[in-house]
Each structure stands twice: as structure tokens, then as C-alpha cells.
Amino acid sequence: MKTFKAVNKIYIIVLSIFIITPALAQTNIEAPKGRIAIVADGNSPDPDDLGGTTISIALLRAAGLEDRLVHYSHSCDLVRDDRISEQAEKERHHLMQVACDMTARRWGGFNHLTFYDAIWQKEETINDLCWAINSSTKEDPLWIIEAGEPDIIGMALKKTPKEKHQYVKVVTHHPANDNAGDFYTWQQILDFGIEEVRIPDQNINLKLDHEQWDWAKNHEDPRIRLVWTIGNIAEIDNIVNFQKGKWDCSDAGMVLYWITGANVNDGLKAGSLDVVKNLLENYVSNNQ
């Protein structure tokens, strides 16, 4: 009987080592070679970029990849939609800047970077993205996360040498971004010779009922509470109804895909709250 119990105990220990929950199994950091750039909107009627921005920045820091972020711009919806007032539009610009600057300051590691407003700093934004494109090589490609309309990406591609475009990859997850440009269609972006990297709609797993984020709202670490607070603004700003009751960081799914390997190392195509939570909590617990 004692022998059976001993063998059974060993068997349970072995199982605990080799049976890993899906969330833990998906948090391997295997980012492909190259750098990452993020172009977001957030000034348009869809406010999900507030949550997407703060989670994207926190994820890059948690993964130890903050130094590979070489461009971040927001408010790339260059023509205001009639569904948002001029006053609310102005608010969104400021809120997106806070989402960038405050998250970067609290999580640390982004002193090398300026977060640009694509409308209020349009020339600087385009030139900064041009610099990133021009620095691209086969061994050091640029991965652009399309977290908003494609116009700024198109304007930067137009100003850069065609031979550099073969080293540019644009990651997208939703045709609503691709087809919303006021100056460039998605086909025109592809015609520059970039590589399209398309993953499934990240809203499926990362636009969730508000209470599913209570863990962050009530977290003991203020960095995680900050992430929740910024994303929460999108639910309470009273500009759109479709955000009510939802905490949405869907665009961050593209960053999670890149962090876990992208199309080179079989990255996570369906981001989930469990994976985001696991990465952020592991980081803050190890960096008090």
C-alpha cells in the first residue's frame, strides 16, 4: 500500500510538471528579429485604443522588449468623423497622449521614445516612422502594428525608398482599420511592396465584459490599477454606446502576437485575457 501511494505521488508530481494550462503555455516570449512600430487612432469614435495602448506598452515592458519599440503614434484618424464632436475629439487626443506617456513612465523603459500625435504632430510623426522604415534591413525588419487607419503608414511609405519596403511587415487584425483610410486604401498599402501579416479579429477574446477586468481594478500593484483606469475611460466617456459594459484592449492582441513569435515563430493568433494577466502579473511580482 505504501509503495502504491509513493508511486501515485510521483505520478502526480510528474503530471504537475508536464501539464501546463493553456494560458501559461502561450506566454513564451519568442519575438521575431526586428523592431516594432505602432500606429493607433483613438481619436475616432471607437475608444478601444485607450485600453489597447496601455496594454501594448505594458506588455512590451513585461516581455523585456521595450527597447525594440521604435515608433508609437496615436490619433491617426486624420479626418474627424461626424459621430464625434470637436470637443470630444480634442479630449481623445489628450487622453491618448496620457495613455502613452503615463503608462510608459509608470512601467518604465521607454525613455528612448517620443509618443507622437499623428494630427497635432503630423510631420514629426511621418518623419519618425520614415526613420524606422529607412533603418530596416533583412536582418532587422520593421513590424508595423496597424491599430488604426492606414493613412500615416501610407504617407511614410511614400516618402521612403522602395527598396526598403521589402523589409516592412504590417500586422493587421480587422478590415475596419484597413478600409477606413481617407487617403490610402488597403490595396495601395500593399502596392508599396510591404508584407501583409493578417491575424484573426482580436475583439473576440480581448473585448470582454467589464467585470472580467475586476482583477486589475482591485490589484495591489498600482501599475496594473493604472492600466485598468485608462482602459475604463473608454467605457465611461459617453461618446459611443457599443463600448458600454466592455473593457476592450483588442488592438493589443497584435502586440501579443508579435511578442509570442508572429508569423516566424508561430505567435499567438488568438490573444486572451489569461495570457495578458499572466504576463503583467509575473512582471510586477518580479519587479517591485
mmCIF file of C-alpha atoms in Angstrom:
data_model
loop_
_atom_site.group_PDB
_atom_site.id
_atom_site.type_symbol
_atom_site.label_atom_id
_atom_site.label_comp_id
_atom_site.label_asym_id
_atom_site.label_seq_id
_atom_site.Cartn_x
_atom_site.Cartn_y
_atom_site.Cartn_z
ATOM 1 C CA MET A 1 0.000 0.000 0.000
ATOM 2 C CA LYS A 2 2.832 2.369 0.868
ATOM 3 C CA THR A 3 4.520 1.534 -2.426
ATOM 4 C CA PHE A 4 1.328 2.340 -4.329
ATOM 5 C CA LYS A 5 0.985 5.686 -2.549
ATOM 6 C CA ALA A 6 4.590 6.562 -3.251
ATOM 7 C CA VAL A 7 4.247 5.717 -6.954
ATOM 8 C CA ASN A 8 0.966 7.631 -7.130
ATOM 9 C CA LYS A 9 2.575 10.684 -5.546
ATOM 10 C CA ILE A 10 5.433 10.594 -8.057
ATOM 11 C CA TYR A 11 2.891 10.283 -10.886
ATOM 12 C CA ILE A 12 1.023 13.368 -9.658
ATOM 13 C CA ILE A 13 4.248 15.373 -9.417
ATOM 14 C CA VAL A 14 5.206 14.407 -12.980
ATOM 15 C CA LEU A 15 1.759 15.448 -14.225
ATOM 16 C CA SER A 16 2.051 18.806 -12.467
ATOM 17 C CA ILE A 17 5.293 19.445 -14.300
ATOM 18 C CA PHE A 18 4.184 18.488 -17.782
ATOM 19 C CA ILE A 19 0.537 19.512 -17.799
ATOM 20 C CA ILE A 20 0.558 23.269 -18.251
ATOM 21 C CA THR A 21 -2.526 25.426 -18.515
ATOM 22 C CA PRO A 22 -3.120 26.989 -21.936
ATOM 23 C CA ALA A 23 -2.565 30.484 -20.531
ATOM 24 C CA LEU A 24 0.877 29.638 -19.204
ATOM 25 C CA ALA A 25 1.836 27.713 -22.313
ATOM 26 C CA GLN A 26 1.129 30.725 -24.512
ATOM 27 C CA THR A 27 3.329 33.215 -22.676
ATOM 28 C CA ASN A 28 6.621 32.120 -24.180
ATOM 29 C CA ILE A 29 8.495 35.201 -25.382
ATOM 30 C CA GLU A 30 9.752 34.431 -28.882
ATOM 31 C CA ALA A 31 9.591 37.746 -30.702
ATOM 32 C CA PRO A 32 10.992 37.561 -34.239
ATOM 33 C CA LYS A 33 14.034 39.555 -35.219
ATOM 34 C CA GLY A 34 13.494 43.192 -35.990
ATOM 35 C CA ARG A 35 11.822 46.217 -34.456
ATOM 36 C CA ILE A 36 8.197 47.154 -33.834
ATOM 37 C CA ALA A 37 6.227 50.327 -34.609
ATOM 38 C CA ILE A 38 2.642 51.018 -33.547
ATOM 39 C CA VAL A 39 0.244 53.375 -35.315
ATOM 40 C CA ALA A 40 -3.040 53.779 -33.412
ATOM 41 C CA ASP A 41 -6.063 56.017 -33.716
ATOM 42 C CA GLY A 42 -8.112 56.517 -30.528
ATOM 43 C CA ASN A 43 -9.314 59.960 -31.558
ATOM 44 C CA SER A 44 -12.018 58.365 -33.695
ATOM 45 C CA PRO A 45 -15.395 57.304 -32.240
ATOM 46 C CA ASP A 46 -14.007 53.902 -31.227
ATOM 47 C CA PRO A 47 -12.159 54.454 -27.932
ATOM 48 C CA ASP A 48 -10.676 50.971 -27.599
ATOM 49 C CA ASP A 49 -7.212 52.345 -28.328
ATOM 50 C CA LEU A 50 -7.061 53.693 -24.772
ATOM 51 C CA GLY A 51 -7.039 50.156 -23.405
ATOM 52 C CA GLY A 52 -5.102 48.841 -26.390
ATOM 53 C CA THR A 53 -2.369 51.442 -25.921
ATOM 54 C CA THR A 54 -1.813 50.976 -22.207
ATOM 55 C CA ILE A 55 -1.839 47.175 -22.510
ATOM 56 C CA SER A 56 0.503 47.225 -25.535
ATOM 57 C CA ILE A 57 3.065 49.351 -23.711
ATOM 58 C CA ALA A 58 2.806 47.269 -20.541
ATOM 59 C CA LEU A 59 3.119 44.004 -22.496
ATOM 60 C CA LEU A 60 6.277 45.150 -24.272
ATOM 61 C CA ARG A 61 7.819 46.094 -20.937
ATOM 62 C CA ALA A 62 6.719 42.847 -19.304
ATOM 63 C CA ALA A 63 8.263 40.888 -22.168
ATOM 64 C CA GLY A 64 11.567 42.789 -21.931
ATOM 65 C CA LEU A 65 11.145 44.105 -25.474
ATOM 66 C CA GLU A 66 10.601 47.797 -24.750
ATOM 67 C CA ASP A 67 13.865 48.786 -26.459
ATOM 68 C CA ARG A 68 12.607 47.324 -29.743
ATOM 69 C CA LEU A 69 9.652 49.697 -29.896
ATOM 70 C CA VAL A 70 10.956 52.405 -32.248
ATOM 71 C CA HIS A 71 7.782 54.325 -33.080
ATOM 72 C CA TYR A 72 4.435 54.942 -31.408
ATOM 73 C CA SER A 73 1.872 57.361 -32.738
ATOM 74 C CA HIS A 74 -1.793 57.844 -31.963
ATOM 75 C CA SER A 75 -4.774 59.828 -33.277
ATOM 76 C CA CYS A 76 -4.109 58.650 -36.828
ATOM 77 C CA ASP A 77 -7.742 59.173 -37.904
ATOM 78 C CA LEU A 78 -6.836 62.249 -39.952
ATOM 79 C CA VAL A 79 -10.399 63.344 -40.816
ATOM 80 C CA ARG A 80 -12.796 63.732 -37.890
ATOM 81 C CA ASP A 81 -15.883 61.561 -38.032
ATOM 82 C CA ASP A 82 -19.210 63.374 -37.612
ATOM 83 C CA ARG A 83 -20.124 60.924 -34.852
ATOM 84 C CA ILE A 84 -17.653 62.625 -32.536
ATOM 85 C CA SER A 85 -17.842 66.311 -31.622
ATOM 86 C CA GLU A 86 -14.901 68.686 -31.867
ATOM 87 C CA GLN A 87 -14.767 68.893 -28.080
ATOM 88 C CA ALA A 88 -14.797 65.111 -27.627
ATOM 89 C CA GLU A 89 -12.189 64.779 -30.378
ATOM 90 C CA LYS A 90 -9.895 67.165 -28.520
ATOM 91 C CA GLU A 91 -10.423 65.197 -25.300
ATOM 92 C CA ARG A 92 -9.430 61.973 -27.045
ATOM 93 C CA HIS A 93 -6.146 63.462 -28.275
ATOM 94 C CA HIS A 94 -5.231 64.394 -24.711
ATOM 95 C CA LEU A 95 -6.416 61.055 -23.292
ATOM 96 C CA MET A 96 -4.403 59.087 -25.848
ATOM 97 C CA GLN A 97 -1.304 61.123 -25.004
ATOM 98 C CA VAL A 98 -1.837 60.395 -21.311
ATOM 99 C CA ALA A 99 -2.325 56.695 -22.081
ATOM 100 C CA CYS A 100 1.051 56.688 -23.836
ATOM 101 C CA ASP A 101 3.121 58.927 -21.589
ATOM 102 C CA MET A 102 1.764 57.873 -18.205
ATOM 103 C CA THR A 103 1.889 54.135 -18.912
ATOM 104 C CA ALA A 104 5.421 54.459 -20.260
ATOM 105 C CA ARG A 105 6.542 56.449 -17.216
ATOM 106 C CA ARG A 106 4.953 54.133 -14.651
ATOM 107 C CA TRP A 107 6.104 50.895 -16.278
ATOM 108 C CA GLY A 108 9.495 52.322 -17.264
ATOM 109 C CA GLY A 109 11.938 51.572 -20.043
ATOM 110 C CA PHE A 110 10.690 53.919 -22.768
ATOM 111 C CA ASN A 111 12.890 56.975 -22.298
ATOM 112 C CA HIS A 112 14.275 56.449 -25.799
ATOM 113 C CA LEU A 113 10.861 57.071 -27.349
ATOM 114 C CA THR A 114 8.626 60.051 -28.141
ATOM 115 C CA PHE A 115 4.917 59.278 -28.404
ATOM 116 C CA TYR A 116 3.518 61.341 -31.273
ATOM 117 C CA ASP A 117 0.062 62.727 -32.015
ATOM 118 C CA ALA A 118 -0.445 61.972 -35.713
ATOM 119 C CA ILE A 119 -2.665 65.021 -36.332
ATOM 120 C CA TRP A 120 -1.195 67.615 -33.990
ATOM 121 C CA GLN A 121 2.365 66.496 -34.857
ATOM 122 C CA LYS A 122 1.751 65.146 -38.323
ATOM 123 C CA GLU A 123 5.100 65.988 -39.933
ATOM 124 C CA GLU A 124 7.088 64.740 -36.940
ATOM 125 C CA THR A 125 5.015 61.547 -36.856
ATOM 126 C CA ILE A 126 5.586 60.748 -40.524
ATOM 127 C CA ASN A 127 9.290 61.566 -40.324
ATOM 128 C CA ASP A 128 9.737 59.384 -37.241
ATOM 129 C CA LEU A 129 8.083 56.432 -38.971
ATOM 130 C CA CYS A 130 10.172 57.135 -42.088
ATOM 131 C CA TRP A 131 13.308 56.899 -39.957
ATOM 132 C CA ALA A 132 12.202 53.499 -38.700
ATOM 133 C CA ILE A 133 11.455 52.298 -42.237
ATOM 134 C CA ASN A 134 14.769 53.580 -43.584
ATOM 135 C CA SER A 135 16.640 51.688 -40.858
ATOM 136 C CA SER A 136 15.132 48.382 -41.938
ATOM 137 C CA THR A 137 17.180 45.529 -43.367
ATOM 138 C CA LYS A 138 16.708 41.831 -43.976
ATOM 139 C CA GLU A 139 18.257 41.087 -40.603
ATOM 140 C CA ASP A 140 16.435 43.929 -38.860
ATOM 141 C CA PRO A 141 12.940 44.289 -40.383
ATOM 142 C CA LEU A 142 10.236 46.651 -39.162
ATOM 143 C CA TRP A 143 6.913 45.282 -37.941
ATOM 144 C CA ILE A 144 4.201 47.962 -38.072
ATOM 145 C CA ILE A 145 1.125 47.316 -35.943
ATOM 146 C CA GLU A 146 -1.879 48.812 -37.750
ATOM 147 C CA ALA A 147 -4.044 49.792 -34.782
ATOM 148 C CA GLY A 148 -5.949 52.440 -36.718
ATOM 149 C CA GLU A 149 -6.426 53.834 -40.196
ATOM 150 C CA PRO A 150 -3.590 53.151 -42.681
ATOM 151 C CA ASP A 151 -3.002 56.719 -43.912
ATOM 152 C CA ILE A 152 0.057 57.583 -41.776
ATOM 153 C CA ILE A 153 1.636 54.285 -42.789
ATOM 154 C CA GLY A 154 0.971 55.084 -46.455
ATOM 155 C CA MET A 155 2.396 58.595 -46.153
ATOM 156 C CA ALA A 156 5.581 57.268 -44.566
ATOM 157 C CA LEU A 157 5.945 54.538 -47.185
ATOM 158 C CA LYS A 158 5.549 57.123 -49.947
ATOM 159 C CA LYS A 159 8.456 59.153 -48.547
ATOM 160 C CA THR A 160 10.834 56.209 -48.195
ATOM 161 C CA PRO A 161 12.870 54.258 -50.773
ATOM 162 C CA LYS A 162 11.034 51.367 -52.404
ATOM 163 C CA GLU A 163 13.939 49.017 -51.744
ATOM 164 C CA LYS A 164 13.288 49.366 -48.006
ATOM 165 C CA HIS A 165 9.644 48.268 -48.258
ATOM 166 C CA GLN A 166 10.542 44.606 -48.669
ATOM 167 C CA TYR A 167 11.746 44.726 -45.065
ATOM 168 C CA VAL A 168 8.487 46.187 -43.734
ATOM 169 C CA LYS A 169 5.700 43.979 -42.387
ATOM 170 C CA VAL A 170 2.285 45.419 -41.498
ATOM 171 C CA VAL A 171 0.304 43.459 -38.913
ATOM 172 C CA THR A 172 -3.485 43.828 -39.098
ATOM 173 C CA HIS A 173 -6.434 42.138 -37.430
ATOM 174 C CA HIS A 174 -9.500 43.934 -38.734
ATOM 175 C CA PRO A 175 -10.707 45.207 -42.130
ATOM 176 C CA ALA A 176 -12.423 48.095 -40.328
ATOM 177 C CA ASN A 177 -8.952 49.608 -39.978
ATOM 178 C CA ASP A 178 -7.711 48.529 -43.387
ATOM 179 C CA ASN A 179 -10.642 50.049 -45.269
ATOM 180 C CA ALA A 180 -11.108 53.228 -43.229
ATOM 181 C CA GLY A 181 -8.355 55.333 -44.753
ATOM 182 C CA ASP A 182 -9.182 58.795 -46.053
ATOM 183 C CA PHE A 183 -6.082 58.990 -48.253
ATOM 184 C CA TYR A 184 -4.953 55.390 -48.806
ATOM 185 C CA THR A 185 -6.829 52.184 -49.499
ATOM 186 C CA TRP A 186 -5.509 48.929 -48.136
ATOM 187 C CA GLN A 187 -4.623 47.825 -51.648
ATOM 188 C CA GLN A 188 -2.478 50.928 -52.060
ATOM 189 C CA ILE A 189 -0.623 49.999 -48.883
ATOM 190 C CA LEU A 190 0.011 46.523 -50.288
ATOM 191 C CA ASP A 191 1.147 48.041 -53.592
ATOM 192 C CA PHE A 192 4.148 49.566 -51.824
ATOM 193 C CA GLY A 193 5.524 46.033 -51.609
ATOM 194 C CA ILE A 194 5.202 45.517 -47.866
ATOM 195 C CA GLU A 195 4.379 42.142 -46.342
ATOM 196 C CA GLU A 196 0.832 41.781 -45.047
ATOM 197 C CA VAL A 197 0.616 39.846 -41.779
ATOM 198 C CA ARG A 198 -3.066 39.202 -41.025
ATOM 199 C CA ILE A 199 -4.404 37.572 -37.877
ATOM 200 C CA PRO A 200 -7.985 36.920 -36.701
ATOM 201 C CA ASP A 201 -10.184 39.594 -35.143
ATOM 202 C CA GLN A 202 -8.812 40.205 -31.646
ATOM 203 C CA ASN A 203 -12.126 41.588 -30.375
ATOM 204 C CA ILE A 204 -13.302 38.007 -29.910
ATOM 205 C CA ASN A 205 -11.118 37.353 -26.871
ATOM 206 C CA LEU A 206 -9.971 40.820 -25.793
ATOM 207 C CA LYS A 207 -13.197 42.853 -25.825
ATOM 208 C CA LEU A 208 -14.764 41.483 -22.672
ATOM 209 C CA ASP A 209 -17.448 42.178 -20.123
ATOM 210 C CA HIS A 210 -16.238 44.833 -17.731
ATOM 211 C CA GLU A 211 -16.299 42.662 -14.620
ATOM 212 C CA GLN A 212 -13.762 40.271 -16.136
ATOM 213 C CA TRP A 213 -11.185 43.005 -15.536
ATOM 214 C CA ASP A 214 -12.003 43.421 -11.830
ATOM 215 C CA TRP A 215 -8.740 41.616 -11.042
ATOM 216 C CA ALA A 216 -6.879 44.659 -12.457
ATOM 217 C CA LYS A 217 -9.224 47.214 -10.895
ATOM 218 C CA ASN A 218 -8.578 45.738 -7.453
ATOM 219 C CA HIS A 219 -4.933 44.761 -7.926
ATOM 220 C CA GLU A 220 -2.428 45.563 -5.187
ATOM 221 C CA ASP A 221 0.104 46.896 -7.714
ATOM 222 C CA PRO A 222 -0.622 50.480 -8.862
ATOM 223 C CA ARG A 223 0.847 49.849 -12.312
ATOM 224 C CA ILE A 224 -1.877 47.331 -13.049
ATOM 225 C CA ARG A 225 -4.546 49.534 -11.493
ATOM 226 C CA LEU A 226 -3.344 52.329 -13.789
ATOM 227 C CA VAL A 227 -3.801 50.083 -16.832
ATOM 228 C CA TRP A 228 -7.365 49.370 -15.731
ATOM 229 C CA THR A 229 -8.111 53.048 -15.077
ATOM 230 C CA ILE A 230 -7.036 54.171 -18.538
ATOM 231 C CA GLY A 231 -8.981 51.416 -20.273
ATOM 232 C CA ASN A 232 -12.000 52.153 -18.115
ATOM 233 C CA ILE A 233 -12.272 55.683 -19.524
ATOM 234 C CA ALA A 234 -13.394 54.192 -22.833
ATOM 235 C CA GLU A 235 -16.425 52.709 -21.116
ATOM 236 C CA ILE A 236 -17.491 55.850 -19.266
ATOM 237 C CA ASP A 237 -16.752 58.689 -21.718
ATOM 238 C CA ASN A 238 -20.326 58.513 -23.083
ATOM 239 C CA ILE A 239 -19.410 59.059 -26.743
ATOM 240 C CA VAL A 240 -20.296 55.648 -28.180
ATOM 241 C CA ASN A 241 -22.787 53.072 -26.944
ATOM 242 C CA PHE A 242 -21.033 49.946 -28.219
ATOM 243 C CA GLN A 243 -18.316 50.268 -25.578
ATOM 244 C CA LYS A 244 -20.788 50.197 -22.686
ATOM 245 C CA GLY A 245 -20.142 47.334 -20.295
ATOM 246 C CA LYS A 246 -16.926 46.371 -22.126
ATOM 247 C CA TRP A 247 -13.244 46.648 -21.296
ATOM 248 C CA ASP A 248 -11.503 46.493 -24.662
ATOM 249 C CA CYS A 249 -7.801 46.127 -25.482
ATOM 250 C CA SER A 250 -8.289 44.279 -28.758
ATOM 251 C CA ASP A 251 -5.514 46.034 -30.696
ATOM 252 C CA ALA A 252 -3.012 44.833 -28.095
ATOM 253 C CA GLY A 253 -3.646 41.340 -29.451
ATOM 254 C CA MET A 254 -1.393 42.223 -32.384
ATOM 255 C CA VAL A 255 1.419 43.159 -29.998
ATOM 256 C CA LEU A 256 0.853 39.918 -28.098
ATOM 257 C CA TYR A 257 1.081 38.053 -31.408
ATOM 258 C CA TRP A 258 4.436 39.706 -32.144
ATOM 259 C CA ILE A 259 5.790 39.125 -28.643
ATOM 260 C CA THR A 260 5.000 35.410 -28.867
ATOM 261 C CA GLY A 261 6.556 34.900 -32.286
ATOM 262 C CA ALA A 262 4.430 36.477 -35.043
ATOM 263 C CA ASN A 263 4.442 34.519 -38.314
ATOM 264 C CA VAL A 264 8.071 33.481 -37.820
ATOM 265 C CA ASN A 265 7.797 31.572 -34.545
ATOM 266 C CA ASP A 266 4.088 30.721 -34.640
ATOM 267 C CA GLY A 267 2.840 33.544 -32.435
ATOM 268 C CA LEU A 268 -0.408 33.554 -30.515
ATOM 269 C CA LYS A 269 -3.097 34.399 -33.076
ATOM 270 C CA ALA A 270 -5.919 34.474 -30.539
ATOM 271 C CA GLY A 271 -4.889 36.642 -27.640
ATOM 272 C CA SER A 272 -6.694 36.126 -24.350
ATOM 273 C CA LEU A 273 -7.181 37.835 -21.018
ATOM 274 C CA ASP A 274 -5.454 34.957 -19.224
ATOM 275 C CA VAL A 275 -2.261 35.457 -21.215
ATOM 276 C CA VAL A 276 -2.284 39.235 -20.727
ATOM 277 C CA LYS A 277 -2.893 38.821 -16.998
ATOM 278 C CA ASN A 278 -0.179 36.203 -16.659
ATOM 279 C CA LEU A 279 2.452 38.363 -18.377
ATOM 280 C CA LEU A 280 1.639 41.540 -16.480
ATOM 281 C CA GLU A 281 1.344 39.906 -13.064
ATOM 282 C CA ASN A 282 4.562 37.946 -13.495
ATOM 283 C CA TYR A 283 6.378 41.150 -14.352
ATOM 284 C CA VAL A 284 5.106 43.245 -11.446
ATOM 285 C CA SER A 285 5.685 40.423 -8.959
ATOM 286 C CA ASN A 286 9.313 40.216 -10.071
ATOM 287 C CA ASN A 287 9.853 43.991 -10.309
ATOM 288 C CA GLN A 288 8.536 45.557 -7.123
#
